[in-house]
Amino acid sequence: MQRFTTIIEPFRIHAVEPITMTTREHRAEAIATAGYNVFGLPADDVIIDLLTDSGTGAMSRDQWAAIQHGDESYAGSPSFTLFRNAIQNLFHFKHVIPTHQGRAAEKILFACVGGAGKVIPNNTHFDTTRANVEYTGATAVDVVIPEGRIPSSQHPFKGNVDLDALRRVIVDAGPENVPLVMVTVTNNSGGGQPVSLENLRGVRAVCDEFGLPLFLDACRFAENAWFIHEREPGQAGRSVRDIVRDMAALADGMTMSAKKDGLANIGGWLAMHDDALAARCRNLLILTEGFPTYGGLAGRDLEAIAQGLEEVVEPDYLRYRIRSTAYLGEALLRAGVPVVQPIGGHAVYIDARGLLPHIPPLQYPGHALAVALFVEGGIRGCEIGTLMFGRHPDGTETPAAMDLVRLAIPRRTYTQSHMDYVIEVVTAVAAESKSLRGYRIVEEPPQLRHFTARLEPIAD
Ligand SMILES: *Cc1c(COP(=O)(O)O)cnc(C)c1O
């Protein structure tokens, strides 16, 4: 039907930010100074920053206008009412608890339900989710379908939960030790892959079998709903809002980072039906985040999120969002670079273990590729692999399921020509992949080591 295929960003640029152009020598020195950790780089040394899509997107004119409308009352701010209404319009949870970002919601939730001996199943725990579960002494178990661990598998819903594996985990742990089941939509650490409505219904049925609550890690709920709209039989004619409401109706609660599909630069929330759990969460919120009508956010942030929730379910936005991510991924595939397929919603994941078979997982092939992309082209991506997930609470280290480099696309921020430059750089680095070497860790913290570890290249 559509006669023209060029992706048109469904917005015009209203304010611009300069990008500093740097030289290869400058970047090589900068990354050495940063202990070969891309998280240690000054952002103005980065040309195209694909480290994360979290809080890095551009807000709209209407969101900036909403910021002016923010009410900074300590208690009972009308901005909170707007925020809560915007959330409840999509997710019908009785209690909405604002937090300064997603991990604060996780911290509070798992402080209330976690603890030694408890087991939390999830399709794939995101790094902060896993860390917050394990910090309480509980065990985080991933139960994604087998296709979700195979980078080249073409399953349309690779984020789906393996229902048999879920049932086994619950039976083995004992249902009394499973305080809740979590499903991450889309499955960030598994490649930004969606979960189908049918699978969510299946998870709901397993939860009902054992009387367990289901919580969504809903950071990319709109992108997940768009994939359902595009790929799930019978869903194409429905509105994104209705699909989101169906996803929410299957759950008992959610954690959310508004830095993703809230289209905001900060914020998050925890929502649920359970009165008693909500009361415990609010008490902890007051201790660590703030009063329940602002929870670690300014009134203006609550308004920006409320407006973002209106914009993020717009079909023109979602079509552009998903299509432009696929544009990058498809071009890399054509250039012979192995990437996780199908292309996910918010990011393209390069299969570094596939591209760099000469670097063993415990020498961090994903990290080696991420450093090379920065040095060669000033592109900052993020390792999602053995550096991020290889260290276990008991101190042992094993290879992660996959060694990926995530090129995450900030929302409404870069143009197609920026992406053409990224394609050129990645293709050039891949052509010289045999010259890349592994890394060893010089210094690492006990948790979430990838953020602050210092590394050094391993000489030939
Ligand atoms: C980003 C993210 C989180 C944590 O949210 P923050 O706002 O970064 O604290 C949790 N789960 C998933 C799937 C995420 O992508």
Tab-separated table of C-alpha atoms and ligand atoms in Angstrom:
chain	number	residue	atom	x	y	z
A	1	MET	CA	0.000	0.000	0.000
A	2	GLN	CA	2.720	2.416	1.097
A	3	ARG	CA	4.383	3.776	-2.084
A	4	PHE	CA	7.537	5.254	-0.469
A	5	THR	CA	9.791	3.395	1.935
A	6	THR	CA	12.212	6.050	3.225
A	7	ILE	CA	11.809	6.378	6.981
A	8	ILE	CA	10.626	9.869	7.809
A	9	GLU	CA	11.257	10.862	11.413
A	10	PRO	CA	7.732	11.950	12.496
A	11	PHE	CA	9.063	15.202	14.002
A	12	ARG	CA	11.093	18.260	13.041
A	13	ILE	CA	14.125	19.394	15.042
A	14	HIS	CA	13.270	22.206	17.445
A	15	ALA	CA	16.485	22.638	19.467
A	16	VAL	CA	19.904	21.247	18.571
A	17	GLU	CA	22.834	19.930	20.611
A	18	PRO	CA	26.372	20.044	19.179
A	19	ILE	CA	28.365	16.839	18.675
A	20	THR	CA	32.128	17.228	19.262
A	21	MET	CA	34.178	15.595	16.500
A	22	THR	CA	37.276	13.840	17.883
A	23	THR	CA	40.321	12.114	16.364
A	24	ARG	CA	41.269	8.440	16.625
A	25	GLU	CA	44.389	9.347	18.701
A	26	HIS	CA	42.284	11.351	21.139
A	27	ARG	CA	39.837	8.479	21.555
A	28	ALA	CA	42.570	5.861	22.025
A	29	GLU	CA	43.992	7.969	24.851
A	30	ALA	CA	40.556	8.655	26.356
A	31	ILE	CA	39.624	4.967	26.588
A	32	ALA	CA	42.996	4.050	28.155
A	33	THR	CA	42.477	6.780	30.773
A	34	ALA	CA	38.994	5.349	31.432
A	35	GLY	CA	40.515	1.949	32.313
A	36	TYR	CA	39.152	0.597	29.007
A	37	ASN	CA	35.632	0.953	30.348
A	38	VAL	CA	33.223	2.856	28.076
A	39	PHE	CA	31.196	3.885	31.157
A	40	GLY	CA	34.255	5.859	32.315
A	41	LEU	CA	34.384	8.062	29.183
A	42	PRO	CA	33.441	11.743	29.246
A	43	ALA	CA	30.309	11.914	27.037
A	44	ASP	CA	31.705	14.779	24.968
A	45	ASP	CA	34.423	12.420	23.719
A	46	VAL	CA	31.653	10.301	22.156
A	47	ILE	CA	30.379	11.067	18.626
A	48	ILE	CA	27.315	8.779	18.492
A	49	ASP	CA	26.255	7.633	21.948
A	50	LEU	CA	24.435	4.285	21.782
A	51	LEU	CA	25.404	3.253	25.322
A	52	THR	CA	21.766	3.142	26.350
A	53	ASP	CA	18.293	4.282	25.366
A	54	SER	CA	17.644	5.002	29.033
A	55	GLY	CA	16.803	8.643	29.722
A	56	THR	CA	18.820	9.739	26.682
A	57	GLY	CA	15.925	10.513	24.329
A	58	ALA	CA	14.651	13.915	23.219
A	59	MET	CA	11.512	15.216	24.877
A	60	SER	CA	8.780	16.777	22.769
A	61	ARG	CA	7.612	20.405	22.692
A	62	ASP	CA	4.549	19.306	24.672
A	63	GLN	CA	6.689	17.581	27.309
A	64	TRP	CA	8.776	20.732	27.778
A	65	ALA	CA	5.535	22.676	28.076
A	66	ALA	CA	4.321	20.143	30.672
A	67	ILE	CA	7.530	20.791	32.637
A	68	GLN	CA	6.455	24.430	33.028
A	69	HIS	CA	3.133	23.178	34.364
A	70	GLY	CA	4.784	21.128	37.151
A	71	ASP	CA	3.502	21.770	40.668
A	72	GLU	CA	6.180	21.326	43.335
A	73	SER	CA	3.903	20.876	46.370
A	74	TYR	CA	5.456	18.400	48.794
A	75	ALA	CA	2.202	16.511	49.342
A	76	GLY	CA	-0.841	16.123	47.100
A	77	SER	CA	0.616	17.841	44.023
A	78	PRO	CA	-1.841	17.991	41.100
A	79	SER	CA	1.110	16.844	38.971
A	80	PHE	CA	0.953	13.520	40.836
A	81	THR	CA	-2.750	13.200	39.976
A	82	LEU	CA	-1.949	13.737	36.283
A	83	PHE	CA	0.879	11.205	36.514
A	84	ARG	CA	-1.264	8.594	38.255
A	85	ASN	CA	-4.170	9.110	35.829
A	86	ALA	CA	-1.905	8.755	32.785
A	87	ILE	CA	-0.558	5.475	34.185
A	88	GLN	CA	-3.949	4.116	35.231
A	89	ASN	CA	-5.345	4.968	31.802
A	90	LEU	CA	-3.002	2.279	30.409
A	91	PHE	CA	-2.349	0.041	33.434
A	92	HIS	CA	-5.323	-0.454	35.716
A	93	PHE	CA	-3.336	-0.989	38.921
A	94	LYS	CA	-4.917	0.401	42.064
A	95	HIS	CA	-1.682	1.694	43.610
A	96	VAL	CA	0.842	3.842	41.743
A	97	ILE	CA	4.084	4.596	43.572
A	98	PRO	CA	6.475	7.046	41.877
A	99	THR	CA	10.220	6.354	42.067
A	100	HIS	CA	13.238	8.209	40.722
A	101	GLN	CA	13.915	5.409	38.219
A	102	GLY	CA	13.236	1.747	37.517
A	103	ARG	CA	15.808	0.225	39.849
A	104	ALA	CA	14.370	2.149	42.804
A	105	ALA	CA	11.046	0.438	42.112
A	106	GLU	CA	12.882	-2.916	41.956
A	107	LYS	CA	14.793	-2.203	45.150
A	108	ILE	CA	11.596	-1.444	47.061
A	109	LEU	CA	9.637	-4.364	45.599
A	110	PHE	CA	12.320	-6.980	46.270
A	111	ALA	CA	13.129	-5.573	49.698
A	112	CYS	CA	9.466	-6.357	50.496
A	113	VAL	CA	9.106	-9.776	48.826
A	114	GLY	CA	12.692	-11.089	48.427
A	115	GLY	CA	15.105	-12.590	50.963
A	116	ALA	CA	17.193	-15.743	51.458
A	117	GLY	CA	15.583	-18.890	50.084
A	118	LYS	CA	13.222	-16.996	47.751
A	119	VAL	CA	13.279	-17.584	43.989
A	120	ILE	CA	12.211	-15.064	41.330
A	121	PRO	CA	11.605	-16.407	37.803
A	122	ASN	CA	11.722	-13.959	34.872
A	123	ASN	CA	12.101	-14.452	31.111
A	124	THR	CA	15.485	-12.708	31.465
A	125	HIS	CA	16.328	-10.531	34.449
A	126	PHE	CA	17.744	-7.167	33.457
A	127	ASP	CA	21.085	-6.463	35.192
A	128	THR	CA	19.666	-4.127	37.867
A	129	THR	CA	16.709	-6.457	38.436
A	130	ARG	CA	18.994	-9.435	38.973
A	131	ALA	CA	21.249	-7.393	41.252
A	132	ASN	CA	18.314	-6.183	43.358
A	133	VAL	CA	16.931	-9.723	43.672
A	134	GLU	CA	20.330	-11.169	44.615
A	135	TYR	CA	21.102	-8.316	47.035
A	136	THR	CA	18.223	-9.565	49.241
A	137	GLY	CA	19.684	-13.084	49.220
A	138	ALA	CA	17.042	-14.389	46.792
A	139	THR	CA	17.822	-16.293	43.587
A	140	ALA	CA	17.050	-14.873	40.130
A	141	VAL	CA	16.237	-17.550	37.532
A	142	ASP	CA	15.853	-16.900	33.785
A	143	VAL	CA	13.221	-18.999	31.996
A	144	VAL	CA	13.157	-17.591	28.455
A	145	ILE	CA	12.263	-20.012	25.615
A	146	PRO	CA	15.308	-21.834	24.127
A	147	GLU	CA	15.037	-19.769	20.887
A	148	GLY	CA	15.630	-16.664	23.023
A	149	ARG	CA	19.209	-17.776	23.646
A	150	ILE	CA	20.061	-18.434	19.980
A	151	PRO	CA	21.125	-15.178	18.281
A	152	SER	CA	20.173	-16.339	14.756
A	153	SER	CA	16.754	-17.868	15.617
A	154	GLN	CA	13.892	-16.064	13.808
A	155	HIS	CA	11.083	-16.674	16.339
A	156	PRO	CA	8.716	-13.640	16.277
A	157	PHE	CA	8.417	-13.552	20.098
A	158	LYS	CA	11.850	-14.518	21.359
A	159	GLY	CA	11.156	-12.883	24.710
A	160	ASN	CA	8.485	-15.491	25.524
A	161	VAL	CA	8.635	-17.427	28.774
A	162	ASP	CA	9.281	-21.189	28.570
A	163	LEU	CA	6.129	-22.252	30.444
A	164	ASP	CA	7.418	-25.756	31.258
A	165	ALA	CA	10.658	-24.338	32.622
A	166	LEU	CA	8.661	-21.799	34.666
A	167	ARG	CA	6.499	-24.572	36.150
A	168	ARG	CA	9.621	-26.627	36.945
A	169	VAL	CA	11.312	-23.701	38.705
A	170	ILE	CA	8.187	-23.103	40.812
A	171	VAL	CA	7.808	-26.792	41.723
A	172	ASP	CA	11.533	-27.213	42.515
A	173	ALA	CA	11.643	-24.088	44.699
A	174	GLY	CA	8.239	-24.769	46.252
A	175	PRO	CA	5.503	-22.233	45.381
A	176	GLU	CA	5.689	-20.820	48.930
A	177	ASN	CA	9.237	-19.657	48.113
A	178	VAL	CA	8.248	-17.876	44.896
A	179	PRO	CA	6.837	-14.489	45.951
A	180	LEU	CA	6.087	-13.459	42.356
A	181	VAL	CA	6.769	-14.233	38.716
A	182	MET	CA	8.189	-11.476	36.555
A	183	VAL	CA	8.073	-10.974	32.779
A	184	THR	CA	10.236	-8.331	31.093
A	185	VAL	CA	8.586	-6.620	28.091
A	186	THR	CA	10.439	-6.308	25.797
A	187	ASN	CA	13.192	-8.664	26.948
A	188	ASN	CA	16.079	-6.173	27.129
A	189	SER	CA	18.968	-8.483	28.050
A	190	GLY	CA	17.720	-11.122	25.600
A	191	GLY	CA	17.967	-8.713	22.658
A	192	GLY	CA	14.969	-6.359	23.040
A	193	GLN	CA	12.709	-9.231	21.967
A	194	PRO	CA	8.947	-9.080	22.497
A	195	VAL	CA	6.599	-11.309	24.492
A	196	SER	CA	3.278	-12.277	22.868
A	197	LEU	CA	-0.126	-11.776	24.464
A	198	GLU	CA	-0.669	-15.508	24.079
A	199	ASN	CA	2.485	-16.234	26.098
A	200	LEU	CA	1.480	-13.703	28.776
A	201	ARG	CA	-1.850	-15.552	29.057
A	202	GLY	CA	0.107	-18.789	29.457
A	203	VAL	CA	2.246	-17.260	32.220
A	204	ARG	CA	-0.930	-16.003	33.894
A	205	ALA	CA	-2.358	-19.539	33.810
A	206	VAL	CA	0.793	-20.983	35.424
A	207	CYS	CA	0.681	-18.250	38.094
A	208	ASP	CA	-2.986	-19.069	38.771
A	209	GLU	CA	-2.158	-22.770	39.047
A	210	PHE	CA	0.133	-21.962	42.006
A	211	GLY	CA	-1.639	-18.838	43.282
A	212	LEU	CA	1.301	-16.528	42.455
A	213	PRO	CA	1.224	-12.849	41.454
A	214	LEU	CA	2.591	-11.785	38.064
A	215	PHE	CA	4.579	-8.551	37.760
A	216	LEU	CA	5.656	-6.935	34.495
A	217	ASP	CA	9.045	-5.288	34.136
A	218	ALA	CA	7.288	-2.960	31.720
A	219	CYS	CA	10.115	-0.592	30.677
A	220	ARG	CA	9.381	-1.053	26.954
A	221	PHE	CA	5.668	-1.833	27.109
A	222	ALA	CA	4.801	0.309	24.058
A	223	GLU	CA	7.460	-1.257	21.838
A	224	ASN	CA	6.256	-4.691	22.994
A	225	ALA	CA	2.656	-3.742	22.171
A	226	TRP	CA	3.724	-2.559	18.710
A	227	PHE	CA	5.361	-5.936	18.013
A	228	ILE	CA	2.150	-7.652	19.123
A	229	HIS	CA	0.230	-5.336	16.762
A	230	GLU	CA	2.585	-6.236	13.885
A	231	ARG	CA	3.233	-9.925	14.523
A	232	GLU	CA	0.504	-11.595	16.579
A	233	PRO	CA	-2.441	-13.080	14.671
A	234	GLY	CA	-5.640	-11.074	15.135
A	235	GLN	CA	-3.957	-8.023	16.702
A	236	ALA	CA	-3.252	-5.830	13.636
A	237	GLY	CA	-6.604	-4.050	13.721
A	238	ARG	CA	-6.405	-3.109	17.389
A	239	SER	CA	-5.093	0.092	18.947
A	240	VAL	CA	-1.769	0.077	20.787
A	241	ARG	CA	-3.533	1.378	23.891
A	242	ASP	CA	-5.905	-1.590	23.903
A	243	ILE	CA	-3.041	-4.030	23.508
A	244	VAL	CA	-1.183	-2.358	26.413
A	245	ARG	CA	-4.352	-2.622	28.519
A	246	ASP	CA	-4.602	-6.336	27.688
A	247	MET	CA	-0.979	-6.870	28.762
A	248	ALA	CA	-1.622	-4.991	31.999
A	249	ALA	CA	-4.881	-6.833	32.704
A	250	LEU	CA	-2.966	-10.122	32.861
A	251	ALA	CA	-0.636	-8.806	35.587
A	252	ASP	CA	-0.934	-7.959	39.278
A	253	GLY	CA	1.667	-5.234	39.244
A	254	MET	CA	4.591	-3.670	37.435
A	255	THR	CA	7.943	-1.986	37.773
A	256	MET	CA	8.745	0.733	35.281
A	257	SER	CA	11.562	2.971	34.177
A	258	ALA	CA	10.078	6.127	32.650
A	259	LYS	CA	13.513	6.679	31.084
A	260	LYS	CA	12.462	4.140	28.451
A	261	ASP	CA	8.867	4.159	27.205
A	262	GLY	CA	7.968	7.052	29.523
A	263	LEU	CA	9.856	9.192	26.958
A	264	ALA	CA	11.356	11.103	29.886
A	265	ASN	CA	14.906	11.740	31.077
A	266	ILE	CA	14.263	10.482	34.612
A	267	GLY	CA	11.573	8.682	36.565
A	268	GLY	CA	9.858	5.396	37.187
A	269	TRP	CA	7.144	3.747	39.204
A	270	LEU	CA	5.939	0.689	40.991
A	271	ALA	CA	2.278	-0.248	40.632
A	272	MET	CA	0.132	-3.056	42.001
A	273	HIS	CA	-3.320	-4.146	43.113
A	274	ASP	CA	-2.357	-5.619	46.516
A	275	ASP	CA	-3.224	-3.171	49.349
A	276	ALA	CA	-0.988	-4.749	51.994
A	277	LEU	CA	2.060	-4.966	49.715
A	278	ALA	CA	1.476	-1.388	48.534
A	279	ALA	CA	1.441	-0.171	52.145
A	280	ARG	CA	4.785	-1.872	52.841
A	281	CYS	CA	6.264	-0.486	49.628
A	282	ARG	CA	5.084	3.060	50.468
A	283	ASN	CA	6.697	2.868	53.905
A	284	LEU	CA	9.999	1.924	52.314
A	285	LEU	CA	9.468	4.614	49.656
A	286	ILE	CA	9.239	7.283	52.358
A	287	LEU	CA	12.490	5.986	53.839
A	288	THR	CA	14.479	5.959	50.593
A	289	GLU	CA	12.750	7.974	47.838
A	290	GLY	CA	10.288	10.500	49.240
A	291	PHE	CA	6.660	11.151	50.062
A	292	PRO	CA	4.243	8.931	48.048
A	293	THR	CA	2.991	11.772	45.819
A	294	TYR	CA	6.449	12.557	44.416
A	295	GLY	CA	8.716	9.607	45.301
A	296	GLY	CA	12.111	10.967	44.333
A	297	LEU	CA	10.870	13.096	41.425
A	298	ALA	CA	10.071	16.773	40.977
A	299	GLY	CA	6.466	17.671	40.113
A	300	ARG	CA	7.695	18.750	36.673
A	301	ASP	CA	9.143	15.277	36.036
A	302	LEU	CA	5.770	13.693	36.876
A	303	GLU	CA	4.155	15.950	34.237
A	304	ALA	CA	6.769	15.174	31.578
A	305	ILE	CA	6.131	11.461	32.113
A	306	ALA	CA	2.342	11.889	31.971
A	307	GLN	CA	2.689	13.636	28.593
A	308	GLY	CA	5.264	11.052	27.410
A	309	LEU	CA	2.760	8.262	28.064
A	310	GLU	CA	0.342	9.966	25.639
A	311	GLU	CA	2.980	10.174	22.898
A	312	VAL	CA	4.609	6.765	23.265
A	313	VAL	CA	1.504	4.814	22.183
A	314	GLU	CA	1.055	6.873	18.969
A	315	PRO	CA	1.302	4.522	15.957
A	316	ASP	CA	3.334	7.008	13.842
A	317	TYR	CA	5.938	7.214	16.602
A	318	LEU	CA	6.100	3.451	17.162
A	319	ARG	CA	6.220	2.640	13.437
A	320	TYR	CA	9.193	5.030	13.042
A	321	ARG	CA	10.842	3.772	16.218
A	322	ILE	CA	10.759	0.079	15.332
A	323	ARG	CA	11.452	0.655	11.628
A	324	SER	CA	14.516	2.845	12.254
A	325	THR	CA	16.032	0.280	14.640
A	326	ALA	CA	15.470	-2.423	12.012
A	327	TYR	CA	17.124	-0.150	9.386
A	328	LEU	CA	20.411	-0.268	11.320
A	329	GLY	CA	20.169	-4.012	12.009
A	330	GLU	CA	19.272	-4.989	8.453
A	331	ALA	CA	22.153	-2.957	7.014
A	332	LEU	CA	24.622	-4.680	9.377
A	333	LEU	CA	23.227	-8.094	8.386
A	334	ARG	CA	23.674	-7.229	4.708
A	335	ALA	CA	27.285	-6.291	5.509
A	336	GLY	CA	27.807	-9.763	7.015
A	337	VAL	CA	27.896	-8.652	10.667
A	338	PRO	CA	26.152	-11.241	12.901
A	339	VAL	CA	23.321	-9.580	14.839
A	340	VAL	CA	20.535	-10.936	17.028
A	341	GLN	CA	17.472	-11.631	14.880
A	342	PRO	CA	14.797	-10.605	14.440
A	343	ILE	CA	15.957	-7.034	15.168
A	344	GLY	CA	14.658	-5.913	18.579
A	345	GLY	CA	12.774	-2.737	19.420
A	346	HIS	CA	15.221	-0.377	21.054
A	347	ALA	CA	18.600	-1.693	20.024
A	348	VAL	CA	20.663	-3.743	17.640
A	349	TYR	CA	22.687	-6.461	19.333
A	350	ILE	CA	25.881	-7.555	17.597
A	351	ASP	CA	26.824	-11.175	18.298
A	352	ALA	CA	30.413	-10.521	19.376
A	353	ARG	CA	31.070	-14.156	20.253
A	354	GLY	CA	30.124	-15.048	16.665
A	355	LEU	CA	32.179	-12.214	15.158
A	356	LEU	CA	35.263	-12.806	17.357
A	357	PRO	CA	35.561	-16.595	17.756
A	358	HIS	CA	39.288	-16.184	18.510
A	359	ILE	CA	38.530	-14.335	21.787
A	360	PRO	CA	37.334	-16.728	24.546
A	361	PRO	CA	34.249	-15.563	26.527
A	362	LEU	CA	36.330	-15.065	29.699
A	363	GLN	CA	38.402	-12.521	27.727
A	364	TYR	CA	35.196	-10.575	26.992
A	365	PRO	CA	34.740	-10.487	23.197
A	366	GLY	CA	31.785	-8.088	23.559
A	367	HIS	CA	33.908	-5.705	25.516
A	368	ALA	CA	36.722	-5.921	22.943
A	369	LEU	CA	34.271	-4.990	20.184
A	370	ALA	CA	32.755	-2.130	22.180
A	371	VAL	CA	36.215	-0.617	22.749
A	372	ALA	CA	37.104	-0.977	19.035
A	373	LEU	CA	33.882	0.780	17.918
A	374	PHE	CA	34.733	3.688	20.174
A	375	VAL	CA	38.368	3.979	19.129
A	376	GLU	CA	37.634	3.642	15.395
A	377	GLY	CA	34.503	5.750	15.100
A	378	GLY	CA	33.619	7.377	18.424
A	379	ILE	CA	30.588	5.099	18.775
A	380	ARG	CA	29.755	4.071	22.306
A	381	GLY	CA	27.865	0.780	22.655
A	382	CYS	CA	27.538	-1.470	25.669
A	383	GLU	CA	28.726	-5.009	26.322
A	384	ILE	CA	25.891	-7.329	27.342
A	385	GLY	CA	27.686	-10.558	28.068
A	386	THR	CA	30.279	-12.121	30.301
A	387	LEU	CA	31.586	-8.817	31.687
A	388	MET	CA	28.019	-7.880	32.690
A	389	PHE	CA	26.740	-11.296	33.822
A	390	GLY	CA	29.758	-13.622	34.253
A	391	ARG	CA	30.474	-13.064	37.971
A	392	HIS	CA	28.204	-14.922	40.426
A	393	PRO	CA	27.351	-14.129	44.048
A	394	ASP	CA	29.575	-17.045	45.199
A	395	GLY	CA	32.579	-15.418	43.471
A	396	THR	CA	32.877	-17.858	40.566
A	397	GLU	CA	32.957	-16.688	36.957
A	398	THR	CA	31.431	-18.470	33.946
A	399	PRO	CA	30.636	-17.343	30.374
A	400	ALA	CA	27.259	-15.612	29.958
A	401	ALA	CA	24.668	-17.212	27.655
A	402	MET	CA	25.708	-14.800	24.893
A	403	ASP	CA	28.382	-12.155	24.348
A	404	LEU	CA	26.648	-9.213	22.692
A	405	VAL	CA	27.349	-5.561	22.017
A	406	ARG	CA	24.199	-3.520	22.290
A	407	LEU	CA	23.807	-0.447	20.117
A	408	ALA	CA	20.844	1.151	21.886
A	409	ILE	CA	18.997	3.888	20.028
A	410	PRO	CA	17.969	6.938	22.080
A	411	ARG	CA	14.371	7.893	21.271
A	412	ARG	CA	13.792	10.708	18.725
A	413	THR	CA	17.464	11.765	18.929
A	414	TYR	CA	19.557	10.611	15.961
A	415	THR	CA	18.734	10.833	12.245
A	416	GLN	CA	19.123	8.323	9.472
A	417	SER	CA	22.465	9.837	8.408
A	418	HIS	CA	23.814	9.298	11.935
A	419	MET	CA	22.816	5.648	11.532
A	420	ASP	CA	24.494	5.479	8.097
A	421	TYR	CA	27.735	6.575	9.782
A	422	VAL	CA	27.306	3.867	12.452
A	423	ILE	CA	26.794	1.256	9.714
A	424	GLU	CA	30.025	2.375	8.013
A	425	VAL	CA	32.085	2.201	11.233
A	426	VAL	CA	30.751	-1.194	12.383
A	427	THR	CA	31.340	-2.661	8.919
A	428	ALA	CA	34.957	-1.403	8.912
A	429	VAL	CA	35.664	-2.795	12.406
A	430	ALA	CA	34.094	-6.149	11.480
A	431	ALA	CA	36.323	-6.373	8.396
A	432	GLU	CA	39.376	-6.194	10.687
A	433	SER	CA	37.903	-8.319	13.472
A	434	LYS	CA	40.831	-10.780	13.515
A	435	SER	CA	43.121	-8.012	14.768
A	436	LEU	CA	41.009	-7.448	17.929
A	437	ARG	CA	42.341	-8.855	21.222
A	438	GLY	CA	40.691	-9.871	24.494
A	439	TYR	CA	40.776	-8.043	27.846
A	440	ARG	CA	41.516	-8.905	31.443
A	441	ILE	CA	39.981	-7.250	34.505
A	442	VAL	CA	42.392	-5.294	36.686
A	443	GLU	CA	39.887	-4.107	39.288
A	444	GLU	CA	36.189	-4.892	39.886
A	445	PRO	CA	33.468	-4.136	42.470
A	446	PRO	CA	31.361	-6.924	44.063
A	447	GLN	CA	28.104	-6.086	42.173
A	448	LEU	CA	27.270	-4.682	38.710
A	449	ARG	CA	30.972	-4.775	37.890
A	450	HIS	CA	30.625	-3.677	34.259
A	451	PHE	CA	29.834	-0.093	35.327
A	452	THR	CA	33.111	0.556	37.160
A	453	ALA	CA	35.582	-2.280	36.455
A	454	ARG	CA	38.993	-1.319	35.062
A	455	LEU	CA	40.448	-3.539	32.350
A	456	GLU	CA	43.543	-3.876	30.192
A	457	PRO	CA	44.084	-5.383	26.748
A	458	ILE	CA	45.772	-8.802	26.655
A	459	ALA	CA	48.992	-8.599	24.625
A	460	ASP	CA	49.690	-11.138	21.862
B	1	LIG	C1	16.398	0.125	32.376
B	1	LIG	C2	15.764	-1.079	32.867
B	1	LIG	C3	15.561	-1.276	34.234
B	1	LIG	C4	16.046	-0.311	35.294
B	1	LIG	O1	15.580	0.992	35.130
B	1	LIG	P1	16.479	2.266	35.505
B	1	LIG	O2	15.572	3.422	35.252
B	1	LIG	O3	17.680	2.247	34.616
B	1	LIG	O4	16.864	2.147	36.931
B	1	LIG	C5	14.917	-2.443	34.602
B	1	LIG	N1	14.516	-3.357	33.713
B	1	LIG	C6	14.702	-3.189	32.392
B	1	LIG	C7	14.216	-4.219	31.426
B	1	LIG	C8	15.333	-2.055	31.920
B	1	LIG	O5	15.526	-1.907	30.610
